[in-house]
Amino acid sequence: MKKISLTGIKPTGDLHIGNYFGAIKPALELTKEYDARYFIADYHALNTMRDPKGLNSTIRQVAAGWLASGLDPEKVIFYRQSSIPEVFELATMLMAFTAKGLMNRAHAYKAAIQENNEKGDDTDAGINMGLFTYPILMAADIIIFDSDIVPVGKDQVQHIEMAQDIAQSINANYGQQVLKIPQAGVQEDSAVIPGLDGRKMSKSYNNVIPLFVPEKTLRKTIMRITTNSQSVEEPKDPDTSQIFQLYKLFADAAEQEALAGRYRAGGMGWGDAKEELFQVVNRCLTPIRERYDTIMADIPALDKILEQGAEKARPIAAATVKRFRKAAGID
Ligand code: ADP
Ligand code: TRP
């Protein structure tokens, strides 16, 4: 039997090239070797997204983004978290075995508390129970499908470790392997894609190159990349330039060598380097953008794909809940 790869993306905003290279592409790579279950974590998004129109639309955007990037719904079970009620049943069961202290240690919760304290606000201001229990719902997402590997960015590793802790304490309590222990499939350091300002590309830093914008907007965005004050004449170091780091993701070896040569020779301004970057990014994204636009033009067909995925997913999820209930004496 093939091993199982599972991951989810929260539909909290436009997909960007950091998400594509850091999450979507490596996860799709794994579908060659693993049985994959990929989903839209829409209830996780509800913790922060309170505008119904916005959430409704980002759910479809992220789903269309996966499909446009090459996810084959015949091969991958592809669904919305909210379509699998068994996940929430399992989350309730996991809560009984989750120490509150474990949740107190979660990075996202700790960061929120620290921010409140620094601002002099009440410690718990603006923190909802969805944020506090986030790792439990995520553990349920993972454990319910007997996942072996969870491809995620480094920031999510703590959540996978918490899922392991929770599952282990359940197995230890019942003296049997009720739940499978998942492993994180972490990207190398090189997979941290820099944003326009050189920090990690992230919606929260407002420094992203979105995946699905018209060509004109794409060019304008790339032209906004921060550069230093080196003159056109000065030779430049490709290895310390985020323009070049981004270029490497899209260009072939010969193109990379040629541009690195131009950097080192001097006589090339940052504007030229950005134009070269735009050309390769646009070449790569154009077909994906076209597929995306086609998918977004037929939302009922997209929803059908997600519903069919949920139909395949639910019996698997129900079997895990049943196994746990039996072990717990609630059968
Ligand atoms: P954001 O930081 O923009 O809010 P998310 O946290 O929603 O992005 O990330 C969704 C997925 O994309 C995660 O698996 C995350 O690790 C990956 N990801 C996000 N930004 C980057 C980046 N700059 N480089 C590599 N991977 C990234
Ligand atoms: N927490 C993940 C993120 O912010 C999204 C997510 C929710 C997830 N459930 C998951 C990822 C289960 C992997 C497995 O990116």
mmCIF file of C-alpha atoms and ligand atoms in Angstrom:
data_model
loop_
_atom_site.group_PDB
_atom_site.id
_atom_site.type_symbol
_atom_site.label_atom_id
_atom_site.label_comp_id
_atom_site.label_asym_id
_atom_site.label_seq_id
_atom_site.Cartn_x
_atom_site.Cartn_y
_atom_site.Cartn_z
ATOM 1 C CA MET A 1 0.000 0.000 0.000
ATOM 2 C CA LYS A 2 1.258 3.478 -0.848
ATOM 3 C CA LYS A 3 2.020 5.887 1.959
ATOM 4 C CA ILE A 4 -0.188 8.921 2.468
ATOM 5 C CA SER A 5 0.757 12.546 1.968
ATOM 6 C CA LEU A 6 -1.609 15.214 3.299
ATOM 7 C CA THR A 7 -1.535 18.973 3.459
ATOM 8 C CA GLY A 8 -3.862 21.950 3.667
ATOM 9 C CA ILE A 9 -3.734 25.601 2.747
ATOM 10 C CA LYS A 10 -5.729 28.234 4.611
ATOM 11 C CA PRO A 11 -7.740 30.394 2.202
ATOM 12 C CA THR A 12 -6.819 33.701 3.796
ATOM 13 C CA GLY A 13 -5.668 35.647 0.745
ATOM 14 C CA ASP A 14 -4.246 35.584 -2.755
ATOM 15 C CA LEU A 15 -1.784 32.793 -3.489
ATOM 16 C CA HIS A 16 1.737 34.044 -4.140
ATOM 17 C CA ILE A 17 4.894 32.532 -5.582
ATOM 18 C CA GLY A 18 6.129 31.711 -2.042
ATOM 19 C CA ASN A 19 3.077 29.456 -1.612
ATOM 20 C CA TYR A 20 3.632 27.973 -5.066
ATOM 21 C CA PHE A 21 7.315 27.024 -4.648
ATOM 22 C CA GLY A 22 7.170 26.436 -0.900
ATOM 23 C CA ALA A 23 3.951 24.452 -0.649
ATOM 24 C CA ILE A 24 2.018 23.644 -3.826
ATOM 25 C CA LYS A 25 4.815 22.484 -6.132
ATOM 26 C CA PRO A 26 6.567 20.214 -3.591
ATOM 27 C CA ALA A 27 3.217 18.748 -2.525
ATOM 28 C CA LEU A 28 2.342 17.991 -6.155
ATOM 29 C CA GLU A 29 5.787 16.411 -6.611
ATOM 30 C CA LEU A 30 4.909 13.996 -3.768
ATOM 31 C CA THR A 31 1.754 12.819 -5.547
ATOM 32 C CA LYS A 32 3.986 10.698 -7.812
ATOM 33 C CA GLU A 33 5.037 8.535 -4.872
ATOM 34 C CA TYR A 34 2.249 8.906 -2.334
ATOM 35 C CA ASP A 35 -1.509 8.671 -2.134
ATOM 36 C CA ALA A 36 -2.285 12.342 -1.651
ATOM 37 C CA ARG A 37 -5.053 14.132 0.235
ATOM 38 C CA TYR A 38 -4.931 17.903 -0.208
ATOM 39 C CA PHE A 39 -7.504 20.308 1.121
ATOM 40 C CA ILE A 40 -8.645 23.860 1.695
ATOM 41 C CA ALA A 41 -8.525 24.635 5.443
ATOM 42 C CA ASP A 42 -11.593 26.895 5.395
ATOM 43 C CA TYR A 43 -12.591 26.498 9.063
ATOM 44 C CA HIS A 44 -9.040 27.446 10.041
ATOM 45 C CA ALA A 45 -9.449 30.590 7.929
ATOM 46 C CA LEU A 46 -12.647 31.475 9.806
ATOM 47 C CA ASN A 47 -10.513 32.413 12.833
ATOM 48 C CA THR A 48 -9.478 35.589 11.026
ATOM 49 C CA MET A 49 -11.715 36.000 7.946
ATOM 50 C CA ARG A 50 -14.995 37.603 8.955
ATOM 51 C CA ASP A 51 -16.101 38.958 5.604
ATOM 52 C CA PRO A 52 -18.330 36.262 4.054
ATOM 53 C CA LYS A 53 -17.829 37.413 0.464
ATOM 54 C CA GLY A 54 -14.072 37.534 0.906
ATOM 55 C CA LEU A 55 -13.866 34.080 2.465
ATOM 56 C CA ASN A 56 -16.216 32.605 -0.111
ATOM 57 C CA SER A 57 -14.024 33.894 -2.868
ATOM 58 C CA THR A 58 -10.606 32.989 -1.385
ATOM 59 C CA ILE A 59 -11.815 29.402 -0.873
ATOM 60 C CA ARG A 60 -12.403 29.159 -4.638
ATOM 61 C CA GLN A 61 -9.205 31.025 -5.486
ATOM 62 C CA VAL A 62 -7.027 28.664 -3.507
ATOM 63 C CA ALA A 63 -8.855 25.622 -4.895
ATOM 64 C CA ALA A 64 -8.475 26.915 -8.463
ATOM 65 C CA GLY A 65 -4.810 27.656 -7.711
ATOM 66 C CA TRP A 66 -4.132 24.022 -6.813
ATOM 67 C CA LEU A 67 -5.903 22.769 -9.931
ATOM 68 C CA ALA A 68 -4.242 25.311 -12.236
ATOM 69 C CA SER A 69 -0.874 24.272 -10.789
ATOM 70 C CA GLY A 70 -1.479 20.703 -11.923
ATOM 71 C CA LEU A 71 -3.388 18.892 -9.157
ATOM 72 C CA ASP A 72 -5.263 16.009 -10.784
ATOM 73 C CA PRO A 73 -8.479 15.412 -8.833
ATOM 74 C CA GLU A 74 -8.678 11.893 -10.286
ATOM 75 C CA LYS A 75 -5.435 11.025 -8.496
ATOM 76 C CA VAL A 76 -5.518 13.275 -5.432
ATOM 77 C CA ILE A 77 -8.401 13.394 -2.968
ATOM 78 C CA PHE A 78 -9.081 17.131 -3.046
ATOM 79 C CA TYR A 79 -11.696 18.661 -0.740
ATOM 80 C CA ARG A 80 -12.734 21.396 1.622
ATOM 81 C CA GLN A 81 -12.124 20.814 5.315
ATOM 82 C CA SER A 82 -15.639 22.096 6.057
ATOM 83 C CA SER A 83 -17.130 19.251 3.979
ATOM 84 C CA ILE A 84 -15.777 16.574 6.327
ATOM 85 C CA PRO A 85 -17.771 16.811 9.604
ATOM 86 C CA GLU A 86 -15.860 13.801 10.953
ATOM 87 C CA VAL A 87 -12.810 16.078 11.276
ATOM 88 C CA PHE A 88 -14.629 18.163 13.886
ATOM 89 C CA GLU A 89 -15.844 15.061 15.694
ATOM 90 C CA LEU A 90 -12.264 13.829 15.881
ATOM 91 C CA ALA A 91 -11.074 17.273 17.007
ATOM 92 C CA THR A 92 -13.471 17.053 19.970
ATOM 93 C CA MET A 93 -12.102 13.643 20.881
ATOM 94 C CA LEU A 94 -8.504 14.874 20.585
ATOM 95 C CA MET A 95 -9.300 17.759 22.948
ATOM 96 C CA ALA A 96 -9.908 15.308 25.760
ATOM 97 C CA PHE A 97 -6.307 14.188 25.453
ATOM 98 C CA THR A 98 -4.667 17.572 24.833
ATOM 99 C CA ALA A 99 -3.028 19.321 27.763
ATOM 100 C CA LYS A 100 -3.954 22.976 27.953
ATOM 101 C CA GLY A 101 -0.277 23.619 28.671
ATOM 102 C CA LEU A 102 0.595 22.217 25.241
ATOM 103 C CA MET A 103 -1.622 24.829 23.594
ATOM 104 C CA ASN A 104 -0.082 27.565 25.769
ATOM 105 C CA ARG A 105 3.235 26.764 24.099
ATOM 106 C CA ALA A 106 2.027 27.119 20.494
ATOM 107 C CA HIS A 107 4.091 29.742 18.627
ATOM 108 C CA ALA A 108 1.142 31.571 17.033
ATOM 109 C CA TYR A 109 -0.711 31.876 20.349
ATOM 110 C CA LYS A 110 2.435 32.941 22.207
ATOM 111 C CA ALA A 111 3.176 35.577 19.557
ATOM 112 C CA ALA A 112 -0.374 36.961 19.865
ATOM 113 C CA ILE A 113 -0.065 37.195 23.662
ATOM 114 C CA GLN A 114 3.346 38.822 23.449
ATOM 115 C CA GLU A 115 2.042 41.409 21.016
ATOM 116 C CA ASN A 116 -0.828 42.242 23.383
ATOM 117 C CA ASN A 117 1.538 42.540 26.327
ATOM 118 C CA GLU A 118 3.906 44.783 24.412
ATOM 119 C CA LYS A 119 1.024 47.047 23.411
ATOM 120 C CA GLY A 120 -0.157 47.118 27.021
ATOM 121 C CA ASP A 121 -3.482 45.509 26.007
ATOM 122 C CA ASP A 122 -5.262 42.797 27.936
ATOM 123 C CA THR A 123 -3.237 39.573 27.479
ATOM 124 C CA ASP A 124 -6.077 37.794 25.671
ATOM 125 C CA ALA A 125 -7.348 40.722 23.593
ATOM 126 C CA GLY A 126 -8.530 39.617 20.148
ATOM 127 C CA ILE A 127 -7.554 35.979 20.757
ATOM 128 C CA ASN A 128 -10.385 33.565 19.993
ATOM 129 C CA MET A 129 -10.621 29.887 20.927
ATOM 130 C CA GLY A 130 -10.149 29.032 17.242
ATOM 131 C CA LEU A 131 -6.639 30.440 17.455
ATOM 132 C CA PHE A 132 -5.978 28.837 20.842
ATOM 133 C CA THR A 133 -7.125 25.382 19.699
ATOM 134 C CA TYR A 134 -5.767 25.740 16.147
ATOM 135 C CA PRO A 135 -3.217 22.931 16.587
ATOM 136 C CA ILE A 136 -5.944 20.486 17.702
ATOM 137 C CA LEU A 137 -8.040 21.030 14.588
ATOM 138 C CA MET A 138 -4.901 20.731 12.493
ATOM 139 C CA ALA A 139 -4.010 17.476 14.290
ATOM 140 C CA ALA A 140 -7.503 16.176 13.459
ATOM 141 C CA ASP A 141 -7.048 17.178 9.783
ATOM 142 C CA ILE A 142 -3.892 15.116 9.653
ATOM 143 C CA ILE A 143 -4.693 12.143 11.861
ATOM 144 C CA ILE A 144 -8.107 11.448 10.402
ATOM 145 C CA PHE A 145 -6.577 10.363 7.075
ATOM 146 C CA ASP A 146 -3.844 8.145 8.585
ATOM 147 C CA SER A 147 -1.283 10.509 7.078
ATOM 148 C CA ASP A 148 2.346 9.429 6.903
ATOM 149 C CA ILE A 149 3.889 12.648 5.669
ATOM 150 C CA VAL A 150 2.725 16.247 5.907
ATOM 151 C CA PRO A 151 4.570 18.573 3.531
ATOM 152 C CA VAL A 152 4.733 21.974 5.232
ATOM 153 C CA GLY A 153 6.945 24.994 5.701
ATOM 154 C CA LYS A 154 9.179 25.239 8.776
ATOM 155 C CA ASP A 155 6.684 27.450 10.581
ATOM 156 C CA GLN A 156 4.262 24.513 10.740
ATOM 157 C CA VAL A 157 6.631 21.934 12.211
ATOM 158 C CA GLN A 158 5.573 22.656 15.778
ATOM 159 C CA HIS A 159 1.980 21.867 14.822
ATOM 160 C CA ILE A 160 2.981 18.478 13.426
ATOM 161 C CA GLU A 161 4.931 17.745 16.605
ATOM 162 C CA MET A 162 1.832 18.558 18.622
ATOM 163 C CA ALA A 163 -0.212 16.196 16.441
ATOM 164 C CA GLN A 164 2.381 13.506 17.192
ATOM 165 C CA ASP A 165 2.198 14.205 20.939
ATOM 166 C CA ILE A 166 -1.583 14.037 21.002
ATOM 167 C CA ALA A 167 -1.758 10.831 18.931
ATOM 168 C CA GLN A 168 0.968 9.206 21.024
ATOM 169 C CA SER A 169 -0.792 9.907 24.287
ATOM 170 C CA ILE A 170 -3.983 8.370 22.896
ATOM 171 C CA ASN A 171 -2.164 5.251 21.683
ATOM 172 C CA ALA A 172 -0.381 4.969 25.038
ATOM 173 C CA ASN A 173 -3.639 5.279 26.943
ATOM 174 C CA TYR A 174 -5.343 2.470 25.017
ATOM 175 C CA GLY A 175 -2.202 0.339 24.668
ATOM 176 C CA GLN A 176 -2.671 -0.003 20.924
ATOM 177 C CA GLN A 177 -1.983 1.920 17.728
ATOM 178 C CA VAL A 178 -5.371 3.591 17.420
ATOM 179 C CA LEU A 179 -3.994 6.555 15.451
ATOM 180 C CA LYS A 180 -1.109 6.781 13.018
ATOM 181 C CA ILE A 181 1.784 9.076 13.987
ATOM 182 C CA PRO A 182 2.447 11.583 11.184
ATOM 183 C CA GLN A 183 5.827 13.004 10.150
ATOM 184 C CA ALA A 184 6.563 16.495 8.834
ATOM 185 C CA GLY A 185 8.011 16.727 5.330
ATOM 186 C CA VAL A 186 9.922 19.969 5.696
ATOM 187 C CA GLN A 187 11.336 22.033 2.906
ATOM 188 C CA GLU A 188 15.021 22.889 2.853
ATOM 189 C CA ASP A 189 16.097 26.422 3.807
ATOM 190 C CA SER A 190 16.459 27.271 0.157
ATOM 191 C CA ALA A 191 12.698 26.911 -0.122
ATOM 192 C CA VAL A 192 12.126 30.152 1.766
ATOM 193 C CA ILE A 193 11.197 32.450 -1.085
ATOM 194 C CA PRO A 194 12.152 36.083 -0.519
ATOM 195 C CA GLY A 195 9.566 38.816 -0.996
ATOM 196 C CA LEU A 196 9.815 42.251 -2.600
ATOM 197 C CA ASP A 197 11.636 43.669 0.439
ATOM 198 C CA GLY A 198 13.994 40.711 0.921
ATOM 199 C CA ARG A 199 12.134 39.310 3.947
ATOM 200 C CA LYS A 200 10.270 35.984 3.628
ATOM 201 C CA MET A 201 7.495 36.459 1.084
ATOM 202 C CA SER A 202 4.273 36.553 3.109
ATOM 203 C CA LYS A 203 0.835 38.139 2.919
ATOM 204 C CA SER A 204 1.418 39.428 6.427
ATOM 205 C CA TYR A 205 4.406 41.471 5.213
ATOM 206 C CA ASN A 206 2.605 42.814 2.180
ATOM 207 C CA ASN A 207 5.636 41.929 0.034
ATOM 208 C CA VAL A 208 4.237 39.252 -2.266
ATOM 209 C CA ILE A 209 4.328 38.537 -5.970
ATOM 210 C CA PRO A 210 0.802 37.152 -6.504
ATOM 211 C CA LEU A 211 0.439 34.100 -8.736
ATOM 212 C CA PHE A 212 -2.637 35.146 -10.648
ATOM 213 C CA VAL A 213 -2.530 38.782 -11.667
ATOM 214 C CA PRO A 214 -2.620 40.280 -15.171
ATOM 215 C CA GLU A 215 0.714 40.693 -16.920
ATOM 216 C CA LYS A 216 0.766 44.469 -16.354
ATOM 217 C CA THR A 217 0.275 44.133 -12.615
ATOM 218 C CA LEU A 218 2.908 41.405 -12.498
ATOM 219 C CA ARG A 219 5.468 43.682 -14.167
ATOM 220 C CA LYS A 220 4.589 46.591 -11.854
ATOM 221 C CA THR A 221 4.943 44.349 -8.805
ATOM 222 C CA ILE A 222 8.337 43.041 -9.893
ATOM 223 C CA MET A 223 9.529 46.605 -10.528
ATOM 224 C CA ARG A 224 8.781 47.327 -6.835
ATOM 225 C CA ILE A 225 11.492 44.920 -5.600
ATOM 226 C CA THR A 226 13.773 46.784 -3.193
ATOM 227 C CA THR A 227 17.357 47.220 -4.383
ATOM 228 C CA ASN A 228 20.481 48.904 -3.017
ATOM 229 C CA SER A 229 22.008 52.086 -4.399
ATOM 230 C CA GLN A 230 24.689 50.480 -6.591
ATOM 231 C CA SER A 231 25.101 52.324 -9.890
ATOM 232 C CA VAL A 232 24.576 50.763 -13.311
ATOM 233 C CA GLU A 233 28.334 50.501 -13.935
ATOM 234 C CA GLU A 234 29.173 48.678 -10.728
ATOM 235 C CA PRO A 235 29.628 44.894 -10.869
ATOM 236 C CA LYS A 236 27.011 43.161 -8.747
ATOM 237 C CA ASP A 237 26.904 39.954 -6.734
ATOM 238 C CA PRO A 238 24.101 37.651 -7.944
ATOM 239 C CA ASP A 239 24.295 35.559 -4.775
ATOM 240 C CA THR A 240 23.201 38.388 -2.502
ATOM 241 C CA SER A 241 20.474 39.707 -4.817
ATOM 242 C CA GLN A 242 16.891 38.669 -4.179
ATOM 243 C CA ILE A 243 16.101 39.434 -7.829
ATOM 244 C CA PHE A 244 18.584 36.735 -8.773
ATOM 245 C CA GLN A 245 17.293 34.341 -6.108
ATOM 246 C CA LEU A 246 13.820 34.676 -7.605
ATOM 247 C CA TYR A 247 15.218 34.411 -11.143
ATOM 248 C CA LYS A 248 16.740 31.027 -10.294
ATOM 249 C CA LEU A 249 13.286 29.612 -9.567
ATOM 250 C CA PHE A 250 12.094 30.325 -13.092
ATOM 251 C CA ALA A 251 15.127 30.289 -15.423
ATOM 252 C CA ASP A 252 17.050 27.328 -16.853
ATOM 253 C CA ALA A 253 20.744 26.759 -16.096
ATOM 254 C CA ALA A 254 22.017 28.560 -19.208
ATOM 255 C CA GLU A 255 19.812 31.594 -18.494
ATOM 256 C CA GLN A 256 21.004 31.696 -14.889
ATOM 257 C CA GLU A 257 24.633 31.589 -15.966
ATOM 258 C CA ALA A 258 24.096 34.323 -18.526
ATOM 259 C CA LEU A 259 22.402 36.675 -16.072
ATOM 260 C CA ALA A 260 24.992 35.950 -13.346
ATOM 261 C CA GLY A 261 27.662 36.942 -15.924
ATOM 262 C CA ARG A 262 25.896 40.243 -16.571
ATOM 263 C CA TYR A 263 25.711 40.930 -12.833
ATOM 264 C CA ARG A 264 29.436 40.348 -12.377
ATOM 265 C CA ALA A 265 30.502 42.265 -15.493
ATOM 266 C CA GLY A 266 28.875 45.553 -14.409
ATOM 267 C CA GLY A 267 26.958 47.771 -16.800
ATOM 268 C CA MET A 268 23.597 46.271 -15.868
ATOM 269 C CA GLY A 269 21.196 48.316 -13.765
ATOM 270 C CA TRP A 270 18.619 46.908 -11.355
ATOM 271 C CA GLY A 271 15.842 47.886 -13.763
ATOM 272 C CA ASP A 272 17.307 45.550 -16.407
ATOM 273 C CA ALA A 273 17.649 42.728 -13.892
ATOM 274 C CA LYS A 274 13.992 43.188 -12.937
ATOM 275 C CA GLU A 275 12.930 43.137 -16.581
ATOM 276 C CA GLU A 276 14.808 39.834 -17.084
ATOM 277 C CA LEU A 277 13.056 38.486 -14.006
ATOM 278 C CA PHE A 278 9.651 39.611 -15.257
ATOM 279 C CA GLN A 279 10.222 37.823 -18.587
ATOM 280 C CA VAL A 280 10.909 34.425 -17.015
ATOM 281 C CA VAL A 281 8.230 34.747 -14.344
ATOM 282 C CA ASN A 282 5.647 35.689 -16.928
ATOM 283 C CA ARG A 283 6.694 32.840 -19.235
ATOM 284 C CA CYS A 284 6.201 30.347 -16.404
ATOM 285 C CA LEU A 285 2.996 31.825 -14.965
ATOM 286 C CA THR A 286 1.122 32.556 -18.202
ATOM 287 C CA PRO A 287 -0.127 28.988 -18.795
ATOM 288 C CA ILE A 288 -0.975 28.559 -15.092
ATOM 289 C CA ARG A 289 -2.830 31.898 -15.091
ATOM 290 C CA GLU A 290 -4.781 30.895 -18.191
ATOM 291 C CA ARG A 291 -5.855 27.620 -16.599
ATOM 292 C CA TYR A 292 -6.753 29.514 -13.420
ATOM 293 C CA ASP A 293 -8.944 31.985 -15.316
ATOM 294 C CA THR A 294 -10.732 29.124 -17.089
ATOM 295 C CA ILE A 295 -11.394 27.328 -13.788
ATOM 296 C CA MET A 296 -12.603 30.508 -12.051
ATOM 297 C CA ALA A 297 -15.019 31.130 -14.924
ATOM 298 C CA ASP A 298 -16.995 28.004 -13.917
ATOM 299 C CA ILE A 299 -17.388 27.971 -10.135
ATOM 300 C CA PRO A 300 -20.148 25.285 -10.133
ATOM 301 C CA ALA A 301 -17.747 22.891 -11.901
ATOM 302 C CA LEU A 302 -15.033 23.730 -9.373
ATOM 303 C CA ASP A 303 -17.414 23.128 -6.471
ATOM 304 C CA LYS A 304 -18.396 19.807 -7.988
ATOM 305 C CA ILE A 305 -14.753 18.690 -8.022
ATOM 306 C CA LEU A 306 -14.435 19.602 -4.341
ATOM 307 C CA GLU A 307 -17.687 17.819 -3.469
ATOM 308 C CA GLN A 308 -16.583 14.694 -5.285
ATOM 309 C CA GLY A 309 -13.333 14.836 -3.335
ATOM 310 C CA ALA A 310 -15.271 15.095 -0.074
ATOM 311 C CA GLU A 311 -17.345 12.050 -1.044
ATOM 312 C CA LYS A 312 -14.164 10.032 -1.418
ATOM 313 C CA ALA A 313 -12.690 11.425 1.788
ATOM 314 C CA ARG A 314 -15.598 10.944 4.177
ATOM 315 C CA PRO A 315 -15.630 7.127 4.403
ATOM 316 C CA ILE A 316 -11.898 7.184 5.236
ATOM 317 C CA ALA A 317 -12.481 9.838 7.880
ATOM 318 C CA ALA A 318 -15.472 7.949 9.307
ATOM 319 C CA ALA A 319 -13.384 4.784 9.659
ATOM 320 C CA THR A 320 -10.802 6.598 11.812
ATOM 321 C CA VAL A 321 -13.479 8.094 14.051
ATOM 322 C CA LYS A 322 -15.103 4.670 14.389
ATOM 323 C CA ARG A 323 -11.770 3.082 15.326
ATOM 324 C CA PHE A 324 -11.172 5.709 17.982
ATOM 325 C CA ARG A 325 -14.691 5.477 19.377
ATOM 326 C CA LYS A 326 -14.384 1.716 19.660
ATOM 327 C CA ALA A 327 -11.036 2.001 21.447
ATOM 328 C CA ALA A 328 -12.548 4.623 23.766
ATOM 329 C CA GLY A 329 -15.638 2.573 24.603
ATOM 330 C CA ILE A 330 -18.025 4.917 22.796
ATOM 331 C CA ASP A 331 -19.236 2.395 20.243
HETATM 332 P P1 ADP B 1 1.608 33.575 4.187
HETATM 333 O O1 ADP B 1 2.928 33.638 4.940
HETATM 334 O O2 ADP B 1 1.640 34.388 2.946
HETATM 335 O O3 ADP B 1 0.420 33.883 5.084
HETATM 336 P P2 ADP B 1 0.757 30.878 4.519
HETATM 337 O O4 ADP B 1 1.261 30.885 5.933
HETATM 338 O O5 ADP B 1 -0.711 30.873 4.267
HETATM 339 O O6 ADP B 1 1.448 32.074 3.732
HETATM 340 O O7 ADP B 1 1.435 29.655 3.792
HETATM 341 C C1 ADP B 1 0.806 28.639 3.048
HETATM 342 C C2 ADP B 1 1.896 27.659 2.635
HETATM 343 O O8 ADP B 1 2.891 28.307 1.806
HETATM 344 C C3 ADP B 1 2.684 27.080 3.840
HETATM 345 O O9 ADP B 1 2.968 25.711 3.602
HETATM 346 C C4 ADP B 1 3.960 27.892 3.863
HETATM 347 O O10 ADP B 1 5.040 27.189 4.428
HETATM 348 C C5 ADP B 1 4.202 28.189 2.367
HETATM 349 N N1 ADP B 1 4.904 29.479 2.209
HETATM 350 C C6 ADP B 1 4.397 30.702 2.459
HETATM 351 N N2 ADP B 1 5.307 31.679 2.200
HETATM 352 C C7 ADP B 1 6.428 31.039 1.788
HETATM 353 C C8 ADP B 1 7.733 31.497 1.378
HETATM 354 N N3 ADP B 1 8.042 32.780 1.331
HETATM 355 N N4 ADP B 1 8.639 30.573 1.014
HETATM 356 C C9 ADP B 1 8.316 29.260 1.051
HETATM 357 N N5 ADP B 1 7.127 28.763 1.418
HETATM 358 C C10 ADP B 1 6.175 29.631 1.797
HETATM 359 N N1 TRP B 2 -1.785 25.536 9.467
HETATM 360 C C1 TRP B 2 -1.470 25.430 8.060
HETATM 361 C C2 TRP B 2 -0.909 26.796 7.574
HETATM 362 O O1 TRP B 2 -1.160 27.805 8.199
HETATM 363 C C3 TRP B 2 -2.698 25.056 7.256
HETATM 364 C C4 TRP B 2 -3.211 23.713 7.668
HETATM 365 C C5 TRP B 2 -4.390 23.442 8.334
HETATM 366 C C6 TRP B 2 -2.566 22.457 7.481
HETATM 367 N N2 TRP B 2 -4.518 22.108 8.536
HETATM 368 C C7 TRP B 2 -3.427 21.477 8.040
HETATM 369 C C8 TRP B 2 -1.364 22.094 6.892
HETATM 370 C C9 TRP B 2 -3.076 20.129 8.034
HETATM 371 C C10 TRP B 2 -1.023 20.752 6.906
HETATM 372 C C11 TRP B 2 -1.870 19.770 7.460
HETATM 373 O O2 TRP B 2 -0.237 26.841 6.568
#
